[in-house]
PDB file of C-alpha atoms in Angstrom:
ATOM      1  CA  UNK A  20       0.000   0.000   0.000  1.00 61.00           C
ATOM      2  CA  UNK A  21       2.885   2.340   0.832  1.00 63.00           C
ATOM      3  CA  UNK A  22       4.435   1.805  -2.634  1.00 66.00           C
ATOM      4  CA  UNK A  23       1.081   2.589  -4.256  1.00 59.00           C
ATOM      5  CA  UNK A  24       0.891   5.852  -2.310  1.00 62.00           C
ATOM      6  CA  UNK A  25       4.396   6.816  -3.394  1.00 66.00           C
ATOM      7  CA  UNK A  26       3.599   6.004  -7.025  1.00 62.00           C
ATOM      8  CA  UNK A  27       0.337   7.919  -6.846  1.00 50.00           C
ATOM      9  CA  UNK A  28       2.084  10.924  -5.302  1.00 48.00           C
ATOM     10  CA  UNK A  29       4.789  10.771  -7.990  1.00 51.00           C
ATOM     11  CA  UNK A  30       2.142  10.640 -10.690  1.00 45.00           C
ATOM     12  CA  UNK A  31       0.345  13.663  -9.219  1.00 42.00           C
ATOM     13  CA  UNK A  32       3.595  15.648  -9.062  1.00 45.00           C
ATOM     14  CA  UNK A  33       4.331  14.705 -12.673  1.00 49.00           C
ATOM     15  CA  UNK A  34       0.830  15.749 -13.811  1.00 39.00           C
ATOM     16  CA  UNK A  35       1.069  19.063 -11.949  1.00 38.00           C
ATOM     17  CA  UNK A  36       4.465  19.759 -13.507  1.00 42.00           C
ATOM     18  CA  UNK A  37       3.159  18.862 -16.980  1.00 39.00           C
ATOM     19  CA  UNK A  38       0.161  21.168 -16.484  1.00 45.00           C
ATOM     20  CA  UNK A  39       2.461  24.007 -15.366  1.00 40.00           C
ATOM     21  CA  UNK A  40       4.715  23.421 -18.380  1.00 45.00           C
ATOM     22  CA  UNK A  41       1.767  23.580 -20.807  1.00 51.00           C
ATOM     23  CA  UNK A  42       0.511  26.804 -19.192  1.00 65.00           C
ATOM     24  CA  UNK A  43       4.014  28.320 -19.405  1.00 71.00           C
ATOM     25  CA  UNK A  44       4.318  27.350 -23.102  1.00 89.00           C
ATOM     26  CA  UNK A  45       0.913  28.881 -23.842  1.00 94.00           C
ATOM     27  CA  UNK A  46       1.845  32.105 -22.062  1.00 95.00           C
ATOM     28  CA  UNK A  47       5.191  32.306 -23.896  1.00 96.00           C
ATOM     29  CA  UNK A  48       3.399  31.968 -27.247  1.00 97.00           C
ATOM     30  CA  UNK A  49       0.842  34.609 -26.265  1.00 97.00           C
ATOM     31  CA  UNK A  50       3.608  36.959 -25.090  1.00 97.00           C
ATOM     32  CA  UNK A  51       5.359  36.787 -28.484  1.00 98.00           C
ATOM     33  CA  UNK A  52       2.128  37.395 -30.424  1.00 98.00           C
ATOM     34  CA  UNK A  53       1.012  40.245 -28.152  1.00 98.00           C
ATOM     35  CA  UNK A  54       4.404  41.949 -28.511  1.00 98.00           C
ATOM     36  CA  UNK A  55       4.314  41.433 -32.292  1.00 98.00           C
ATOM     37  CA  UNK A  56       0.851  42.985 -32.562  1.00 98.00           C
ATOM     38  CA  UNK A  57       1.925  45.820 -30.277  1.00 98.00           C
ATOM     39  CA  UNK A  58       4.793  46.655 -32.664  1.00 98.00           C
ATOM     40  CA  UNK A  59       2.253  46.819 -35.529  1.00 98.00           C
ATOM     41  CA  UNK A  60       0.051  49.119 -33.450  1.00 98.00           C
ATOM     42  CA  UNK A  61       3.047  51.345 -32.682  1.00 98.00           C
ATOM     43  CA  UNK A  62       3.461  51.564 -36.471  1.00 98.00           C
ATOM     44  CA  UNK A  63       7.016  50.237 -36.287  1.00 98.00           C
ATOM     45  CA  UNK A  64       7.766  47.793 -39.139  1.00 98.00           C
ATOM     46  CA  UNK A  65      11.351  47.210 -37.954  1.00 98.00           C
ATOM     47  CA  UNK A  66      10.177  46.162 -34.485  1.00 98.00           C
ATOM     48  CA  UNK A  67       7.367  43.980 -35.870  1.00 98.00           C
ATOM     49  CA  UNK A  68       9.724  42.233 -38.295  1.00 98.00           C
ATOM     50  CA  UNK A  69      12.071  41.286 -35.446  1.00 98.00           C
ATOM     51  CA  UNK A  70       9.452  38.754 -34.307  1.00 98.00           C
ATOM     52  CA  UNK A  71       9.910  36.845 -37.580  1.00 98.00           C
ATOM     53  CA  UNK A  72      12.450  34.082 -37.987  1.00 98.00           C
ATOM     54  CA  UNK A  73      15.138  34.900 -40.527  1.00 98.00           C
ATOM     55  CA  UNK A  74      13.477  32.473 -42.959  1.00 98.00           C
ATOM     56  CA  UNK A  75       9.905  33.041 -41.708  1.00 98.00           C
ATOM     57  CA  UNK A  76       6.993  32.856 -44.121  1.00 98.00           C
ATOM     58  CA  UNK A  77       4.077  35.295 -44.347  1.00 98.00           C
ATOM     59  CA  UNK A  78       1.118  34.224 -46.462  1.00 97.00           C
ATOM     60  CA  UNK A  79      -1.717  36.636 -47.201  1.00 96.00           C
ATOM     61  CA  UNK A  80      -4.218  34.145 -48.638  1.00 96.00           C
ATOM     62  CA  UNK A  81      -5.819  36.833 -50.809  1.00 93.00           C
ATOM     63  CA  UNK A  82      -2.474  37.350 -52.560  1.00 92.00           C
ATOM     64  CA  UNK A  83      -1.678  33.649 -52.708  1.00 92.00           C
ATOM     65  CA  UNK A  84       2.108  33.910 -52.853  1.00 94.00           C
ATOM     66  CA  UNK A  85       4.036  33.501 -49.594  1.00 96.00           C
ATOM     67  CA  UNK A  86       6.586  36.148 -48.688  1.00 97.00           C
ATOM     68  CA  UNK A  87       9.648  34.299 -47.391  1.00 98.00           C
ATOM     69  CA  UNK A  88      12.279  35.834 -45.143  1.00 98.00           C
ATOM     70  CA  UNK A  89      12.147  38.443 -42.399  1.00 98.00           C
ATOM     71  CA  UNK A  90      13.147  41.360 -44.648  1.00 98.00           C
ATOM     72  CA  UNK A  91      10.679  40.364 -47.376  1.00 97.00           C
ATOM     73  CA  UNK A  92       7.828  40.052 -44.846  1.00 96.00           C
ATOM     74  CA  UNK A  93       8.800  43.442 -43.440  1.00 97.00           C
ATOM     75  CA  UNK A  94       8.964  45.234 -46.783  1.00 96.00           C
ATOM     76  CA  UNK A  95       6.164  43.510 -48.721  1.00 95.00           C
ATOM     77  CA  UNK A  96       3.602  43.079 -45.933  1.00 96.00           C
ATOM     78  CA  UNK A  97       4.247  44.861 -42.644  1.00 97.00           C
ATOM     79  CA  UNK A  98       5.698  48.129 -43.971  1.00 97.00           C
ATOM     80  CA  UNK A  99       3.263  48.134 -46.890  1.00 96.00           C
ATOM     81  CA  UNK A 100       0.245  48.018 -44.537  1.00 96.00           C
ATOM     82  CA  UNK A 101       1.712  50.478 -42.028  1.00 98.00           C
ATOM     83  CA  UNK A 102       2.590  52.966 -44.792  1.00 98.00           C
ATOM     84  CA  UNK A 103      -0.834  52.622 -46.442  1.00 98.00           C
ATOM     85  CA  UNK A 104      -2.771  52.799 -43.164  1.00 98.00           C
ATOM     86  CA  UNK A 105      -0.535  54.789 -40.794  1.00 97.00           C
ATOM     87  CA  UNK A 106      -3.207  54.966 -38.082  1.00 98.00           C
ATOM     88  CA  UNK A 107      -3.921  51.230 -38.188  1.00 98.00           C
ATOM     89  CA  UNK A 108      -5.202  49.368 -35.186  1.00 98.00           C
ATOM     90  CA  UNK A 109      -4.849  45.565 -35.182  1.00 98.00           C
ATOM     91  CA  UNK A 110      -6.458  43.750 -32.295  1.00 98.00           C
ATOM     92  CA  UNK A 111      -7.223  40.189 -31.302  1.00 98.00           C
ATOM     93  CA  UNK A 112     -10.929  39.361 -31.039  1.00 97.00           C
ATOM     94  CA  UNK A 113     -12.033  36.722 -28.542  1.00 94.00           C
ATOM     95  CA  UNK A 114      -9.870  33.985 -27.107  1.00 96.00           C
ATOM     96  CA  UNK A 115      -7.029  32.583 -29.195  1.00 98.00           C
ATOM     97  CA  UNK A 116      -6.489  28.855 -29.609  1.00 98.00           C
ATOM     98  CA  UNK A 117      -2.973  28.024 -28.448  1.00 97.00           C
ATOM     99  CA  UNK A 118      -1.289  24.644 -28.707  1.00 96.00           C
ATOM    100  CA  UNK A 119       2.398  24.780 -27.866  1.00 94.00           C
ATOM    101  CA  UNK A 120       4.090  27.001 -30.464  1.00 96.00           C
ATOM    102  CA  UNK A 121       0.927  27.284 -32.582  1.00 97.00           C
ATOM    103  CA  UNK A 122      -1.746  29.948 -32.244  1.00 98.00           C
ATOM    104  CA  UNK A 123      -4.906  30.734 -34.156  1.00 98.00           C
ATOM    105  CA  UNK A 124      -6.976  33.826 -33.521  1.00 98.00           C
ATOM    106  CA  UNK A 125      -9.574  36.105 -35.031  1.00 98.00           C
ATOM    107  CA  UNK A 126      -8.636  39.749 -35.407  1.00 98.00           C
ATOM    108  CA  UNK A 127     -10.040  43.156 -36.289  1.00 97.00           C
ATOM    109  CA  UNK A 128      -8.098  45.640 -38.419  1.00 97.00           C
ATOM    110  CA  UNK A 129      -9.171  49.308 -38.534  1.00 98.00           C
ATOM    111  CA  UNK A 130      -7.749  52.507 -39.967  1.00 98.00           C
ATOM    112  CA  UNK A 131      -7.842  55.034 -42.775  1.00 98.00           C
ATOM    113  CA  UNK A 132      -6.009  54.501 -46.056  1.00 98.00           C
ATOM    114  CA  UNK A 133      -3.998  57.716 -46.275  1.00 98.00           C
ATOM    115  CA  UNK A 134      -0.856  56.229 -47.809  1.00 97.00           C
ATOM    116  CA  UNK A 135      -0.226  54.614 -51.184  1.00 97.00           C
ATOM    117  CA  UNK A 136      -0.337  50.815 -51.453  1.00 95.00           C
ATOM    118  CA  UNK A 137       2.155  51.035 -54.291  1.00 92.00           C
ATOM    119  CA  UNK A 138       3.186  53.180 -57.264  1.00 93.00           C
ATOM    120  CA  UNK A 139      -0.022  52.352 -59.169  1.00 93.00           C
ATOM    121  CA  UNK A 140      -2.367  52.293 -56.164  1.00 94.00           C
ATOM    122  CA  UNK A 141      -2.676  55.695 -54.499  1.00 96.00           C
ATOM    123  CA  UNK A 142      -4.339  56.342 -51.154  1.00 97.00           C
ATOM    124  CA  UNK A 143      -8.141  56.433 -51.174  1.00 97.00           C
ATOM    125  CA  UNK A 144      -8.459  58.383 -47.899  1.00 98.00           C
ATOM    126  CA  UNK A 145     -11.279  55.987 -47.012  1.00 98.00           C
ATOM    127  CA  UNK A 146     -11.724  54.238 -43.682  1.00 98.00           C
ATOM    128  CA  UNK A 147     -11.499  50.491 -43.588  1.00 96.00           C
ATOM    129  CA  UNK A 148     -12.480  47.896 -41.054  1.00 97.00           C
ATOM    130  CA  UNK A 149     -12.319  44.160 -41.563  1.00 96.00           C
ATOM    131  CA  UNK A 150     -11.925  40.932 -39.662  1.00 97.00           C
ATOM    132  CA  UNK A 151      -9.700  38.000 -40.385  1.00 98.00           C
ATOM    133  CA  UNK A 152      -7.992  34.972 -38.906  1.00 98.00           C
ATOM    134  CA  UNK A 153      -4.288  34.295 -38.444  1.00 98.00           C
ATOM    135  CA  UNK A 154      -2.619  30.937 -38.017  1.00 98.00           C
ATOM    136  CA  UNK A 155       0.885  31.428 -36.646  1.00 98.00           C
ATOM    137  CA  UNK A 156       3.581  28.871 -35.880  1.00 98.00           C
ATOM    138  CA  UNK A 157       6.566  29.833 -33.748  1.00 98.00           C
ATOM    139  CA  UNK A 158       9.970  28.227 -33.694  1.00 97.00           C
ATOM    140  CA  UNK A 159      12.486  29.185 -31.024  1.00 96.00           C
ATOM    141  CA  UNK A 160      10.309  32.149 -30.029  1.00 96.00           C
ATOM    142  CA  UNK A 161      10.129  33.591 -33.564  1.00 98.00           C
ATOM    143  CA  UNK A 162       7.387  33.468 -36.189  1.00 98.00           C
ATOM    144  CA  UNK A 163       8.200  30.612 -38.552  1.00 98.00           C
ATOM    145  CA  UNK A 164       4.958  31.067 -40.477  1.00 98.00           C
ATOM    146  CA  UNK A 165       1.962  33.370 -40.450  1.00 98.00           C
ATOM    147  CA  UNK A 166      -1.023  32.650 -42.670  1.00 98.00           C
ATOM    148  CA  UNK A 167      -3.759  35.304 -42.797  1.00 98.00           C
ATOM    149  CA  UNK A 168      -7.268  34.799 -44.159  1.00 98.00           C
ATOM    150  CA  UNK A 169      -9.785  37.631 -44.500  1.00 97.00           C
ATOM    151  CA  UNK A 170     -12.574  39.011 -46.680  1.00 92.00           C
ATOM    152  CA  UNK A 171     -10.501  40.535 -49.482  1.00 93.00           C
ATOM    153  CA  UNK A 172     -13.599  41.413 -51.503  1.00 94.00           C
ATOM    154  CA  UNK A 173     -15.047  43.430 -48.606  1.00 94.00           C
ATOM    155  CA  UNK A 174     -11.633  45.023 -48.043  1.00 95.00           C
ATOM    156  CA  UNK A 175     -11.418  46.085 -51.706  1.00 94.00           C
ATOM    157  CA  UNK A 176     -14.988  47.390 -51.747  1.00 96.00           C
ATOM    158  CA  UNK A 177     -14.330  49.588 -48.717  1.00 97.00           C
ATOM    159  CA  UNK A 178     -11.441  51.180 -50.582  1.00 95.00           C
ATOM    160  CA  UNK A 179     -13.517  51.658 -53.721  1.00 94.00           C
ATOM    161  CA  UNK A 180     -11.548  49.215 -55.892  1.00 91.00           C
TER     162      UNK A 180
END
């Protein structure tokens, strides 16, 4: 009976430690994503890009072609959006789903398009507000991949395109 008690106590300690480890992993993932989103909301593409792995991938599903590499993600996605919508606000909606280094969450993006999207796409000076979902995978505390899905048709209509 004594051996059974020791085994049971050992099992309980193990389960408590495992539970603590899972909670710590979840919090670490949330901390990275919250800091990343905060850099976007501070309108700082350099700071936001630092959360990407050197070979990280950013896929905007409406574009269909992944942007690979920290500098490419910074220049072709992060900086592009921040320059086009300099007052942007990007916030998480509801509770994210976190499993280890993976997170999925719904988000809301708001702002006014006062900057050009590119040489052939000038600012519209129109407000925009749309929701989407991100699926992000971290590796060693950095974003290894971010895949974003949102209503591109609604986004384009708001801008008058």
